[in-house]
Short mmCIF file of C-alpha atoms in Angstrom, two decimals:
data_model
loop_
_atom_site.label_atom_id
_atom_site.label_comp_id
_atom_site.label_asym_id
_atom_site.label_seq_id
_atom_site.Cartn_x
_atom_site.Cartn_y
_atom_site.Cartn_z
CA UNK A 12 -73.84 40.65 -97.10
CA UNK A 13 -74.76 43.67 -99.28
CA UNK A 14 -75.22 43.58 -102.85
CA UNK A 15 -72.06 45.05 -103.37
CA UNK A 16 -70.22 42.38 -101.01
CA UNK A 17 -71.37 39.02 -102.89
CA UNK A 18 -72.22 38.35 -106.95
CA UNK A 19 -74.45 35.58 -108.18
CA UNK A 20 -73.41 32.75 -110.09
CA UNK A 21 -75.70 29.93 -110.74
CA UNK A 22 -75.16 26.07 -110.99
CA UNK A 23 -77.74 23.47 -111.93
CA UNK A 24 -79.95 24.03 -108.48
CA UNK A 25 -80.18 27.89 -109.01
CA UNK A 26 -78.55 30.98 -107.99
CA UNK A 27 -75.54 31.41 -105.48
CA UNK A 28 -74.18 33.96 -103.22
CA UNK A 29 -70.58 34.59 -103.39
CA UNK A 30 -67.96 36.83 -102.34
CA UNK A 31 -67.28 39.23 -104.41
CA UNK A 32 -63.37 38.42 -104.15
CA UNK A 33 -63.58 34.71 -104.22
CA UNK A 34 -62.50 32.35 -106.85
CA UNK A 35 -64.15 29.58 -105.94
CA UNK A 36 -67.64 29.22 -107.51
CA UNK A 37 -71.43 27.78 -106.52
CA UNK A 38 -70.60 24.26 -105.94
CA UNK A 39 -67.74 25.52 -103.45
CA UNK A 40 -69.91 27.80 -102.06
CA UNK A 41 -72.74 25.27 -101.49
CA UNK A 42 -70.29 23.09 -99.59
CA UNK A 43 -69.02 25.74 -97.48
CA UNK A 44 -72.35 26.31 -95.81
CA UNK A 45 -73.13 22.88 -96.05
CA UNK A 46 -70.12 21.39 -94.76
CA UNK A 47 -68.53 23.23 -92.15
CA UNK A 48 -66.96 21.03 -89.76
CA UNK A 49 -63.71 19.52 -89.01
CA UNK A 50 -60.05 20.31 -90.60
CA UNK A 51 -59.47 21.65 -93.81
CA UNK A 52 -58.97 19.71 -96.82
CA UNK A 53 -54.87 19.17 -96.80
CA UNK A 54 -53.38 21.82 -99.04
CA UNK A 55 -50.81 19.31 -100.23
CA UNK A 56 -53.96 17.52 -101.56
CA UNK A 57 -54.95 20.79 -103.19
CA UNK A 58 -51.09 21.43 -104.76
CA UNK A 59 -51.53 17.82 -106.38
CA UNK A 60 -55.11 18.18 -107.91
CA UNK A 61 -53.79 21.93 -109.34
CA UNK A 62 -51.00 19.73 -111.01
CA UNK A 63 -52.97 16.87 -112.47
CA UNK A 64 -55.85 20.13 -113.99
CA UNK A 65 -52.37 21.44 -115.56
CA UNK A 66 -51.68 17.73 -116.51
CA UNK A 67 -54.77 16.98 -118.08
CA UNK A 68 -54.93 20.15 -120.23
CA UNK A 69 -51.28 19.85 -121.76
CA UNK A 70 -52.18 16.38 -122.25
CA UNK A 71 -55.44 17.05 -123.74
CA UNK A 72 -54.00 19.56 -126.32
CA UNK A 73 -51.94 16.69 -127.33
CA UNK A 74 -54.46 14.34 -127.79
CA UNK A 75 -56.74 17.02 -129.76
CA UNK A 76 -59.01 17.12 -127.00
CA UNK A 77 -58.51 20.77 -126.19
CA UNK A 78 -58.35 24.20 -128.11
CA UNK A 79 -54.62 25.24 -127.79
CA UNK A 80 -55.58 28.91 -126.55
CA UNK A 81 -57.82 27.03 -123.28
CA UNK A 82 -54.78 24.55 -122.42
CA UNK A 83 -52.12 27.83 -122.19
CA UNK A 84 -54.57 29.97 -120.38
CA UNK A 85 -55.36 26.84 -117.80
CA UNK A 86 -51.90 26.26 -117.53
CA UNK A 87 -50.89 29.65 -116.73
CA UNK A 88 -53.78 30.17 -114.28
CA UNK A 89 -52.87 27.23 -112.54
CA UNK A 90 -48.81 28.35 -112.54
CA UNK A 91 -50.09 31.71 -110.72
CA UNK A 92 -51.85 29.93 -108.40
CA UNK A 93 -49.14 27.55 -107.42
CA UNK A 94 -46.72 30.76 -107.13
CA UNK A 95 -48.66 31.89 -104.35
CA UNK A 96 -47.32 31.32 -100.55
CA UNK A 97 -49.11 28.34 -98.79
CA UNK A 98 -51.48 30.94 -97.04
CA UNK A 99 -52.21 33.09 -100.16
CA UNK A 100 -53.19 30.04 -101.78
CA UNK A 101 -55.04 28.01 -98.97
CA UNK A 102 -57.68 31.16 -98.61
CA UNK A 103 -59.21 29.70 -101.99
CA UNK A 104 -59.96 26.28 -100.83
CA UNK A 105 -61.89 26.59 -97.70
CA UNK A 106 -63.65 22.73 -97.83
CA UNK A 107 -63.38 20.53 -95.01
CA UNK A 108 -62.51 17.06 -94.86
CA UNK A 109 -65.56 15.71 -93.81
CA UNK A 110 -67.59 16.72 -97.13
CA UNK A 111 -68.98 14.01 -100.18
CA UNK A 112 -67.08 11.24 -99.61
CA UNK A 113 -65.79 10.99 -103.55
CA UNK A 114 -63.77 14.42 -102.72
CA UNK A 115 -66.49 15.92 -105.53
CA UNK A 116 -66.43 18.86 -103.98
CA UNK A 117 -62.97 19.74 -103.56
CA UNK A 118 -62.62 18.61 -107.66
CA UNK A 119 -64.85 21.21 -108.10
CA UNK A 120 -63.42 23.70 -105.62
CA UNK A 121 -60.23 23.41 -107.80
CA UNK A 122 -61.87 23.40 -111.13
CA UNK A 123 -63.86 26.76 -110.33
CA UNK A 124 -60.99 28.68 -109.03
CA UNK A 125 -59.05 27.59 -112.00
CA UNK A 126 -61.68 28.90 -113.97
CA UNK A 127 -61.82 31.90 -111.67
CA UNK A 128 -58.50 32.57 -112.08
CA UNK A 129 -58.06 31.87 -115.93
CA UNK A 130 -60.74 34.72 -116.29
CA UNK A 131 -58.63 37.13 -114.64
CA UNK A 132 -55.41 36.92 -116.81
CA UNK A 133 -57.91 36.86 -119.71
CA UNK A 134 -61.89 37.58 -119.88
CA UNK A 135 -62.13 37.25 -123.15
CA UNK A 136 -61.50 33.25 -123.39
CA UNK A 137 -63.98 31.20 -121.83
CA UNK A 138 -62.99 28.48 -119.56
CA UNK A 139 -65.99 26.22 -117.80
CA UNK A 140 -65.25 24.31 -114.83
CA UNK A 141 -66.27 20.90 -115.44
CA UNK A 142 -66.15 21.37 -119.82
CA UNK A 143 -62.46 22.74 -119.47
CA UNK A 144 -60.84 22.35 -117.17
CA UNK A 145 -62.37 18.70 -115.79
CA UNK A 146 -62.07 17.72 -119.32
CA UNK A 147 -61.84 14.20 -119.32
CA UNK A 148 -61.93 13.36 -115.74
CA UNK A 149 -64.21 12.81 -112.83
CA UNK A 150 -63.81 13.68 -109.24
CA UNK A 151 -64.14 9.64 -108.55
CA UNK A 152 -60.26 9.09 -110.38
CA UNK A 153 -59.14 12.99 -110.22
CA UNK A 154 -59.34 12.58 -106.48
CA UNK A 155 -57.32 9.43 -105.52
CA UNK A 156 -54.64 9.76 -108.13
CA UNK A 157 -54.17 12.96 -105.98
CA UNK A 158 -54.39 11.25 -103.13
CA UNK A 159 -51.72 8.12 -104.25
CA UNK A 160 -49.62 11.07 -105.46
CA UNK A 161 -49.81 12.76 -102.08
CA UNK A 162 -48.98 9.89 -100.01
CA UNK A 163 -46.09 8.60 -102.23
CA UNK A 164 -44.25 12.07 -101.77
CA UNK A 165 -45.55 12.29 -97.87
CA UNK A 166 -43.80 8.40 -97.67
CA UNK A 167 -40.35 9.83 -99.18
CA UNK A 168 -40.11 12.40 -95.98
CA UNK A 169 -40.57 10.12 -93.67
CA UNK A 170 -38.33 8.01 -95.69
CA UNK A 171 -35.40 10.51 -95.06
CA UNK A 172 -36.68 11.00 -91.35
CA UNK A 173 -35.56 7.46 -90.67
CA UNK A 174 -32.59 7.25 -92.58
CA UNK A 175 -31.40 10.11 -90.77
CA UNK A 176 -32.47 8.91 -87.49
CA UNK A 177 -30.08 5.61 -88.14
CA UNK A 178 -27.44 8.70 -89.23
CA UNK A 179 -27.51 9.72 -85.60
CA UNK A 180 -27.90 6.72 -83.79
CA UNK A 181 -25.14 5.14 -86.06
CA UNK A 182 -22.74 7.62 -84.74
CA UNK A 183 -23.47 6.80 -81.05
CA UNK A 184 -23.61 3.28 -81.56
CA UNK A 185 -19.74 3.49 -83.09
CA UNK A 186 -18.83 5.86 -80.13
CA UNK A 187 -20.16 3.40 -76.93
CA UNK A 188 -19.30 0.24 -79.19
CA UNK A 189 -17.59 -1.05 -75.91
CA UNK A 190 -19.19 0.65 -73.14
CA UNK A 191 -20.75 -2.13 -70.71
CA UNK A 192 -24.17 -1.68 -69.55
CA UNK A 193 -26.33 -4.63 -67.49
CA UNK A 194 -29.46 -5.80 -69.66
CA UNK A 195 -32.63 -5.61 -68.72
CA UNK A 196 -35.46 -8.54 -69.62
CA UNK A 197 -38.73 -8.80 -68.19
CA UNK A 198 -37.78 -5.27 -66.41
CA UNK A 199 -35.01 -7.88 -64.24
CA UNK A 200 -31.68 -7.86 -64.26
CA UNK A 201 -29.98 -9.70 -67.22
CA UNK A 202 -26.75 -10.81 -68.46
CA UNK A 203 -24.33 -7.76 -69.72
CA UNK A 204 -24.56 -6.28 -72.97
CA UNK A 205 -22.97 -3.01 -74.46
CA UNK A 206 -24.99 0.32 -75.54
CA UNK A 207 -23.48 0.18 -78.48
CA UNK A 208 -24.99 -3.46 -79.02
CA UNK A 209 -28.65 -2.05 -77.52
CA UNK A 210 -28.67 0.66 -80.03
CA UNK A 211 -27.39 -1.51 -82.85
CA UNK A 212 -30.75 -3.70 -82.26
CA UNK A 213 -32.89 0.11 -82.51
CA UNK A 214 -30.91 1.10 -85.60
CA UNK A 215 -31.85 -2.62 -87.07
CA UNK A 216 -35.49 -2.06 -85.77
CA UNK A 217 -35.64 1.29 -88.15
CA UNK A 218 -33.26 -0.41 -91.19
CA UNK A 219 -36.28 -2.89 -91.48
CA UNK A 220 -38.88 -0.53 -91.13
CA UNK A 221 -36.99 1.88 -93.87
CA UNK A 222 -37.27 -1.79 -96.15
CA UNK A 223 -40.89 -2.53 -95.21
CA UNK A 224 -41.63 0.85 -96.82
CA UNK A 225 -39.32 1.18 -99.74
CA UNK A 226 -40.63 -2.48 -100.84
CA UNK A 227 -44.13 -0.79 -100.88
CA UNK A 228 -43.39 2.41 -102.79
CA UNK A 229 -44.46 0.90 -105.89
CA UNK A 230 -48.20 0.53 -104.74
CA UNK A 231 -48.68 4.11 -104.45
CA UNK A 232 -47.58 4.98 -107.76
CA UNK A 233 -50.35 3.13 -110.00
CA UNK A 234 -52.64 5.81 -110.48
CA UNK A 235 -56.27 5.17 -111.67
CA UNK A 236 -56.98 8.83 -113.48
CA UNK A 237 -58.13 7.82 -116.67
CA UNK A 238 -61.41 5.67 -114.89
CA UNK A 239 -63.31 8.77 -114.86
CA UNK A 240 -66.78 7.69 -113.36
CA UNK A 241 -66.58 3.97 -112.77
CA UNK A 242 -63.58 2.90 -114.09
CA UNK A 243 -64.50 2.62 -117.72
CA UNK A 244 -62.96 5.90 -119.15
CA UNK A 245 -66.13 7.82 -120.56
CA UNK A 246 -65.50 10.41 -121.73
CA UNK A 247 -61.81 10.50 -121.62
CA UNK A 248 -59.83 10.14 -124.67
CA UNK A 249 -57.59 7.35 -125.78
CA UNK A 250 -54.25 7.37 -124.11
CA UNK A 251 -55.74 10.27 -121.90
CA UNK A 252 -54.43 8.08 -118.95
CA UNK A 253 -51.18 7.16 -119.84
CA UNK A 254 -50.14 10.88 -121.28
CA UNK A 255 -51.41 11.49 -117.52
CA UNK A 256 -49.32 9.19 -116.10
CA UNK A 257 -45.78 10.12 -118.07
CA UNK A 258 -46.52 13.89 -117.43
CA UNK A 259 -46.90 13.50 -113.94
CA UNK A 260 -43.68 11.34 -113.89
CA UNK A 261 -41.98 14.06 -114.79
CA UNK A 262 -43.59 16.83 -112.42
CA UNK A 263 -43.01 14.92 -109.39
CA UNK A 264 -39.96 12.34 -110.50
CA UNK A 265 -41.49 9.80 -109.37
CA UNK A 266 -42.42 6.48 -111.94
CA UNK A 267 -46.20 6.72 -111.79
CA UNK A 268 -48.10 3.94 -113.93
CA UNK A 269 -51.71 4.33 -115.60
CA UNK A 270 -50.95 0.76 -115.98
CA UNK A 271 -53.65 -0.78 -113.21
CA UNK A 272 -56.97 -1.83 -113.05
CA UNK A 273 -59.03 1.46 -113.06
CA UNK A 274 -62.06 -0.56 -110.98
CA UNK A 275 -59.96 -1.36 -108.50
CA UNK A 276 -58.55 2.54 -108.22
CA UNK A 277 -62.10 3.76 -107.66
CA UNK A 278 -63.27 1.48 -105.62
CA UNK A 279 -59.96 0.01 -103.08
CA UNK A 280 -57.01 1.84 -101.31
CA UNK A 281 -55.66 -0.99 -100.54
CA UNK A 282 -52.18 0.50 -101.47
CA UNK A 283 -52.51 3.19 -99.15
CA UNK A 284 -53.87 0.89 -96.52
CA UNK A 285 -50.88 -1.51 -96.74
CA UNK A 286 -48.26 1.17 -96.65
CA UNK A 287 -50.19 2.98 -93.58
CA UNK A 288 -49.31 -0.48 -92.14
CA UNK A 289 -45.96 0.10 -92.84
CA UNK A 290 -46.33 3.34 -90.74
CA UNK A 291 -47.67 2.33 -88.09
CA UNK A 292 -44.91 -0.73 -87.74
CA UNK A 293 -42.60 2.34 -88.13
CA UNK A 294 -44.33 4.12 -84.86
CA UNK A 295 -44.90 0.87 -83.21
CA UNK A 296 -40.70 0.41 -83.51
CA UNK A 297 -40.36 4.41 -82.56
CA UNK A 298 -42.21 4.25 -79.19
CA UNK A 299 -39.87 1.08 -77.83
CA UNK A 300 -36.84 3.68 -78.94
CA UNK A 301 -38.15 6.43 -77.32
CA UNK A 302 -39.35 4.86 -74.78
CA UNK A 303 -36.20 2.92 -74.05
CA UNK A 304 -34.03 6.29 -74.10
CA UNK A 305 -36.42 8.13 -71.89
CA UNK A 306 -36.31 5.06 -69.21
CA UNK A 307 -32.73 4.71 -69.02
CA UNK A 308 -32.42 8.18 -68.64
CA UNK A 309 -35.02 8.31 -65.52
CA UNK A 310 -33.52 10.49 -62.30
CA UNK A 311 -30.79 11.74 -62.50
CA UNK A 312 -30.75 11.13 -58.69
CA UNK A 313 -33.96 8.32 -58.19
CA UNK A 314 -33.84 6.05 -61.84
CA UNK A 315 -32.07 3.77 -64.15
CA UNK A 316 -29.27 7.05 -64.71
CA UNK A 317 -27.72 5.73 -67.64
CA UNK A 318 -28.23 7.98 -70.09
CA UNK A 319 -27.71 12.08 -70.28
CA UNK A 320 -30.36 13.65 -72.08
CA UNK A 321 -29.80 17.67 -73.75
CA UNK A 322 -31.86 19.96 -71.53
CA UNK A 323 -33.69 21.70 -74.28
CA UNK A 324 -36.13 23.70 -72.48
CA UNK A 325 -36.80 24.10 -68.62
CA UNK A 326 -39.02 20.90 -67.11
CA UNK A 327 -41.39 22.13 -65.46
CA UNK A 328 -42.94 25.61 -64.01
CA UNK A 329 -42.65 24.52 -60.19
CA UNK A 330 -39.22 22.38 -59.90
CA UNK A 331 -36.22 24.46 -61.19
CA UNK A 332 -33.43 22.55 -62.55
CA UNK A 333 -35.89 19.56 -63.84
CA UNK A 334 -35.02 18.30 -67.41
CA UNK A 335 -37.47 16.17 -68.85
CA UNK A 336 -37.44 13.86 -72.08
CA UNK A 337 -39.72 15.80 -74.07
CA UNK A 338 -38.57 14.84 -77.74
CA UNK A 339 -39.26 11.23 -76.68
CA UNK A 340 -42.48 11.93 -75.47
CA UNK A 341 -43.41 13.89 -78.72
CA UNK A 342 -42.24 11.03 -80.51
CA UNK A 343 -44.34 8.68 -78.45
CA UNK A 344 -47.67 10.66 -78.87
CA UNK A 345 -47.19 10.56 -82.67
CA UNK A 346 -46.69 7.35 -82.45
CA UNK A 347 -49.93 6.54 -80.37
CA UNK A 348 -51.59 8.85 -83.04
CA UNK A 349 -50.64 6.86 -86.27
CA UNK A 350 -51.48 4.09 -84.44
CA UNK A 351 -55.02 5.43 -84.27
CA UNK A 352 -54.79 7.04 -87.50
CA UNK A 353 -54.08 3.30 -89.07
CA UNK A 354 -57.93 1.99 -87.80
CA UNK A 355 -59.06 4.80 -89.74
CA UNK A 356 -57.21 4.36 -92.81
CA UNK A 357 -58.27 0.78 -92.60
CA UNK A 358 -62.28 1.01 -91.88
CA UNK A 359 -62.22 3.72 -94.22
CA UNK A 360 -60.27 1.22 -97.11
CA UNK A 361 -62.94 -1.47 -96.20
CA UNK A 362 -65.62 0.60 -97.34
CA UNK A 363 -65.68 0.36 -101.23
CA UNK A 364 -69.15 0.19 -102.08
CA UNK A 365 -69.92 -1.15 -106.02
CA UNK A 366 -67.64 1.10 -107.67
CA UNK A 367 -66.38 3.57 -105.08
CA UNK A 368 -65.06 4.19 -102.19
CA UNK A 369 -66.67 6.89 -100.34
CA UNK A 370 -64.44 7.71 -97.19
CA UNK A 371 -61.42 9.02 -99.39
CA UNK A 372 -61.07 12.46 -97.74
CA UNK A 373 -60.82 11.12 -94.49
CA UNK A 374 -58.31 8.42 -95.35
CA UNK A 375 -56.16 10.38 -97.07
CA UNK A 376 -56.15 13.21 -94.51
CA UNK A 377 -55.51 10.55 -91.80
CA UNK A 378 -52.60 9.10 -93.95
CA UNK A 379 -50.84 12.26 -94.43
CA UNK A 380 -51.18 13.44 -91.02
CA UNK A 381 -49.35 10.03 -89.82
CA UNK A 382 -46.51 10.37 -92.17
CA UNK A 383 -46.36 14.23 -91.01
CA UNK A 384 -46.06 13.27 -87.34
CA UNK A 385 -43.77 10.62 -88.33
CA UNK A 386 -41.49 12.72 -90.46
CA UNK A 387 -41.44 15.62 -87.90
CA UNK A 388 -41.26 13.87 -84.39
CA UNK A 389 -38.52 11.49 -86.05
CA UNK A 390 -36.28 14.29 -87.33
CA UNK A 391 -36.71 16.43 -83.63
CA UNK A 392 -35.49 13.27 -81.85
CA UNK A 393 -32.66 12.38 -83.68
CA UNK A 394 -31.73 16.11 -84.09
CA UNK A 395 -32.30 17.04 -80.18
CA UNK A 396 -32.31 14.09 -78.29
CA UNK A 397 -30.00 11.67 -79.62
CA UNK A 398 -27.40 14.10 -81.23
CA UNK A 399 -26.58 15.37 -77.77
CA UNK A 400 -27.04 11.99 -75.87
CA UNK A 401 -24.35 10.56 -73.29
CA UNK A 402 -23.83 7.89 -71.28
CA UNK A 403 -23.41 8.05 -67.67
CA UNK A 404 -20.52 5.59 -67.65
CA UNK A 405 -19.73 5.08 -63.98
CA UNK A 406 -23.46 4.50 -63.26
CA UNK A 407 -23.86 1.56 -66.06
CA UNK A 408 -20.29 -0.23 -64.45
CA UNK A 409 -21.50 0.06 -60.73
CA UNK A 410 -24.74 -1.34 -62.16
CA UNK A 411 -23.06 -4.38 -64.07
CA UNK A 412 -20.76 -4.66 -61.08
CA UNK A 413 -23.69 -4.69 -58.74
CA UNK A 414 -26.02 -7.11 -60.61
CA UNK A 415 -26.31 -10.97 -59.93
CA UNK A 416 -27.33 -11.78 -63.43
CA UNK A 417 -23.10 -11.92 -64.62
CA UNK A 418 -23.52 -15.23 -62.03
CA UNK A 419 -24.54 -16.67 -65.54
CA UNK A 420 -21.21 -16.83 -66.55
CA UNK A 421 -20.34 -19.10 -63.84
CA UNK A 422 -22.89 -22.16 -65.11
CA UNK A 423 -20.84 -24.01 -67.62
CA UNK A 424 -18.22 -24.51 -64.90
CA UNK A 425 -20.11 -25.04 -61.81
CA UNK A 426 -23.70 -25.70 -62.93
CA UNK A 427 -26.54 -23.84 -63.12
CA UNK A 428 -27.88 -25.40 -59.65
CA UNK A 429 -24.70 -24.21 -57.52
CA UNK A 430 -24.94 -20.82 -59.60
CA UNK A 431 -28.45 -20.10 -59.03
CA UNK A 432 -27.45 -21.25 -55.26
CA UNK A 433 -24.82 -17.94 -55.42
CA UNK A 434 -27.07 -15.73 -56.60
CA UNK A 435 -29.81 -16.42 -54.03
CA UNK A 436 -27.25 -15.84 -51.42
CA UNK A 437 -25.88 -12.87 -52.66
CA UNK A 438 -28.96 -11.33 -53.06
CA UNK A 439 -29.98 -12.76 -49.42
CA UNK A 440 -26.96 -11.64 -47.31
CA UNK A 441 -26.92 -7.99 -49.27
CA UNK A 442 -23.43 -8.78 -50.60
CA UNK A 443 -21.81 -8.85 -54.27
CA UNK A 444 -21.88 -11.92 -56.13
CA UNK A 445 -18.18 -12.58 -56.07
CA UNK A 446 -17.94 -12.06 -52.24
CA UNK A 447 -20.82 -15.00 -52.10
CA UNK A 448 -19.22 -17.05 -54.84
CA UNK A 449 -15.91 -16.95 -53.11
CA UNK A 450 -18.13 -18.46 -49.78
CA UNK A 451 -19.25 -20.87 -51.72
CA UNK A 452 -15.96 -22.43 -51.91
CA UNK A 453 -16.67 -23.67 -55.63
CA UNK A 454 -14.83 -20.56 -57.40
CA UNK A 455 -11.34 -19.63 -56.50
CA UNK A 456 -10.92 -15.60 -56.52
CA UNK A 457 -8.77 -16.30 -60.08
CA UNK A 458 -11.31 -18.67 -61.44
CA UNK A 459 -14.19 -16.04 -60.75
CA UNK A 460 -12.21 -13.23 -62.18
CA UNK A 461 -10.82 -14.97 -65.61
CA UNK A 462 -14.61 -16.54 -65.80
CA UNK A 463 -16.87 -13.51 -64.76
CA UNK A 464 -15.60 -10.56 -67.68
CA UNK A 465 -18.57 -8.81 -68.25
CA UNK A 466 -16.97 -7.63 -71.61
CA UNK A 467 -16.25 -10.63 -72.57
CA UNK A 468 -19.82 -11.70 -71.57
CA UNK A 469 -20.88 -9.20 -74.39
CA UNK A 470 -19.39 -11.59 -77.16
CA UNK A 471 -18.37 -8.08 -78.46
CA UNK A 472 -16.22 -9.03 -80.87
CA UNK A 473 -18.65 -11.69 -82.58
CA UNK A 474 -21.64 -9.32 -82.91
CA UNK A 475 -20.27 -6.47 -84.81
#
């Protein structure tokens, strides 16, 4: 760089080299040379820690912590930041993930291009990075009350994800209600059931799953700012945390408490942990759906056939006419994802040493990508798989008439000895089970038709 490319700021180790045009300041600058591997910080972390500096300076003017003329001009630098598209904005927070474990760096990212930017819309009031607009705060609560904020509003989309997923398989459920279809356990023949009934057990799966994480959302919104170093508040003001706290209730609508043990916010995620859980349940519950769809679905000419899946895009570069499952197998890699994602959100939770937890920029980056896969993979398969789903109906009935497994019906009348004896023969001689049950002499042709209804079989009218 030439002298007319960079200016020099200087921080408590010395002199930095900056770009001329960016915000950010030495510390930022430091850890962009130092740090330089990996994803970028998520800018949805960024958008949250931008609120909670406006936050904090509205609040402090309240709490006669802050000169009036600071708190506007922070307030409206940080409202011409926000204005910016995503792109615009992310070119002013370059930090990686894997940086100080505490997040200290992306605090500081923020607070310098706050400053930065509160210089431009007016030189002639002085606003200092860590005096102003850090006032009362430290990177060790700034950072995961951003982080609890971030997760809570990444929960909500996936949230509506599976609530519209149960939408869409609600509809198809109603529609194939009575359509018969042979069951499958151990990957065997079973006794009858109807799709309807399957998908009514996969709409259950996700109705739980929905509960599981609306029963949590409470954990995410106790928020430790106010803690400042180590939990005991120096240097923050009295009822700094819970003018926080109310403030950011109303930003984000959401009913965010300062109301929890600020040691325990430093030094423990376990809230995020516990709802990651809940996410990867979710994706553990998503792969059996997807995977269930994509199997009955196998051929059209050499699988199960059951199912008609939307050709969305061609199948493959060498075999024209091939459709393949692809929104199930999206869904089923982000699945396998947040499944890894959840070791990491739990190793990284375990490690709260003394009075902070050092591993919060990769747990919370690990977190939101999960609920991002979950929210996007969910909404694609409900939207363009099972909207346009259909049953092959003449393949399930030749399959239920074909099976042996409807023999069941037959045991309270004859015995399960003399059934299983009717199956085996069937099965043997390569004929149906009625012809074999008939040669049994111990059904009559009536008896085996009023007994072996593989609707009625389905108990349909009991299990709605």
């Amino acid at each position: 760089m030439t002298k007319d490319d960079y200016r020099i700021e200087v921080d408590t180790l010395g002199d930095v080299k900056i770009p001329q045009t960016a915000l950010w300041g030495p510390q930022t600058e430091r850890s962009r040379h130092n740090f330089s591997t990996g994803k970028k910080m998520p800018l949805a972390l960024i958008k949250a820690l931008l609120q909670i500096k406006k936050v904090a300076a509205q609040v402090n003017l309240e709490l006669g912590n802050l000169a009036e003329e600071k708190s506007k001009l922070i307030v409206n630098a940080i409202d011409s930041l926000t204005a910016l598209p995503d792109e615009k904005l992310q070119q002013d927070f370059p930090l990686h993930v894997y940086q100080t474990g505490s997040g200290t760096q992306t605090n500081m990212n923020v607070n310098e291009v706050v400053a930065h930017q509160a210089a431009k819309l007016d030189p002639q009031t002085k606003i200092l990075p860590n005096d102003d607009v850090n006032r009362g705060q430290s990177s060790n609560d700034v950072f995961p009350t951003a982080m609890n904020i971030t997760a809570a509003l990444a929960v909500k989309k996936v949230e509506a994800a599976v609530e519209h997923l149960i939408t869409e398989l609600k509809i198809k459920q109603d529609k194939y209600w009575r359509t018969v279809k042979i069951g499958r356990t151990h990957l065997q023949d079973a006794t009858p059931l109807t799709f309807g009934q399957e998908i009514s057990g996969w709409v259950s799966m996700l109705e739980h799953d929905l509960q599981y994480l609306q029963e949590l959302d409470d954990t995410l919104l106790e928020l430790p700012i106010g803690g400042t170093a180590v939990g005991t508040g120096l240097n923050a003001v009295p009822d700094f945390a819970d003018g926080m706290a109310e403030k950011l209730s109303q930003v984000y609508q959401l009913q965010f408490t300062s109301k929890t043990n600020k040691f325990y916010g430093l030094a423990a995620h376990s809230g995020l942990n516990v709802v990651h859980g809940a996410l990867k349940t979710l994706a553990a519950d998503a792969l059996k759906i997807a995977n269930d769809v994509r199997f009955l679905a196998s051929g059209p000419r050499a699988g199960y056939d059951e199912l008609n899946i939307p050709a969305n895009e061609p199948g493959s570069s060498i075999m024209p006419g091939k459709v393949n499952p692809t929104q199930a197998e999206a869904l089923t890699m982000a699945a396998v994802r947040v499944m890894g994602n959840d070791v990491v959100v739990d190793l990284a939770a375990s490690q709260g040493n003394f009075e902070m937890n050092v591993y919060k920029p990769v747990l919370i980056d690990a977190f939101l990508e999960s609920a991002e896969l979950l929210s996007g993979t969910l909404t694609g398969f409900a939207d363009k798989m099972i909207h346009g789903l259909t049953v092959n109906a003449s393949r399930m009935e030749k399959l239920v008439d074909n099976s042996l497994m409807t023999v069941t019906a037959l045991s309270p009348h004859i015995g399960y000895h003399a059934s299983a004896k009717i199956a085996q023969a069937a099965d043997k001689n390569g004929t149906t089970l009625r012809q074999a049950a008939l040669a049994s002499g111990k059904v009559t042709a009536e008896q085996f038709d009023q007994w072996v209804n593989p609707l009625k079989m389905t108990n349909i009218e009991q299990t709605k």
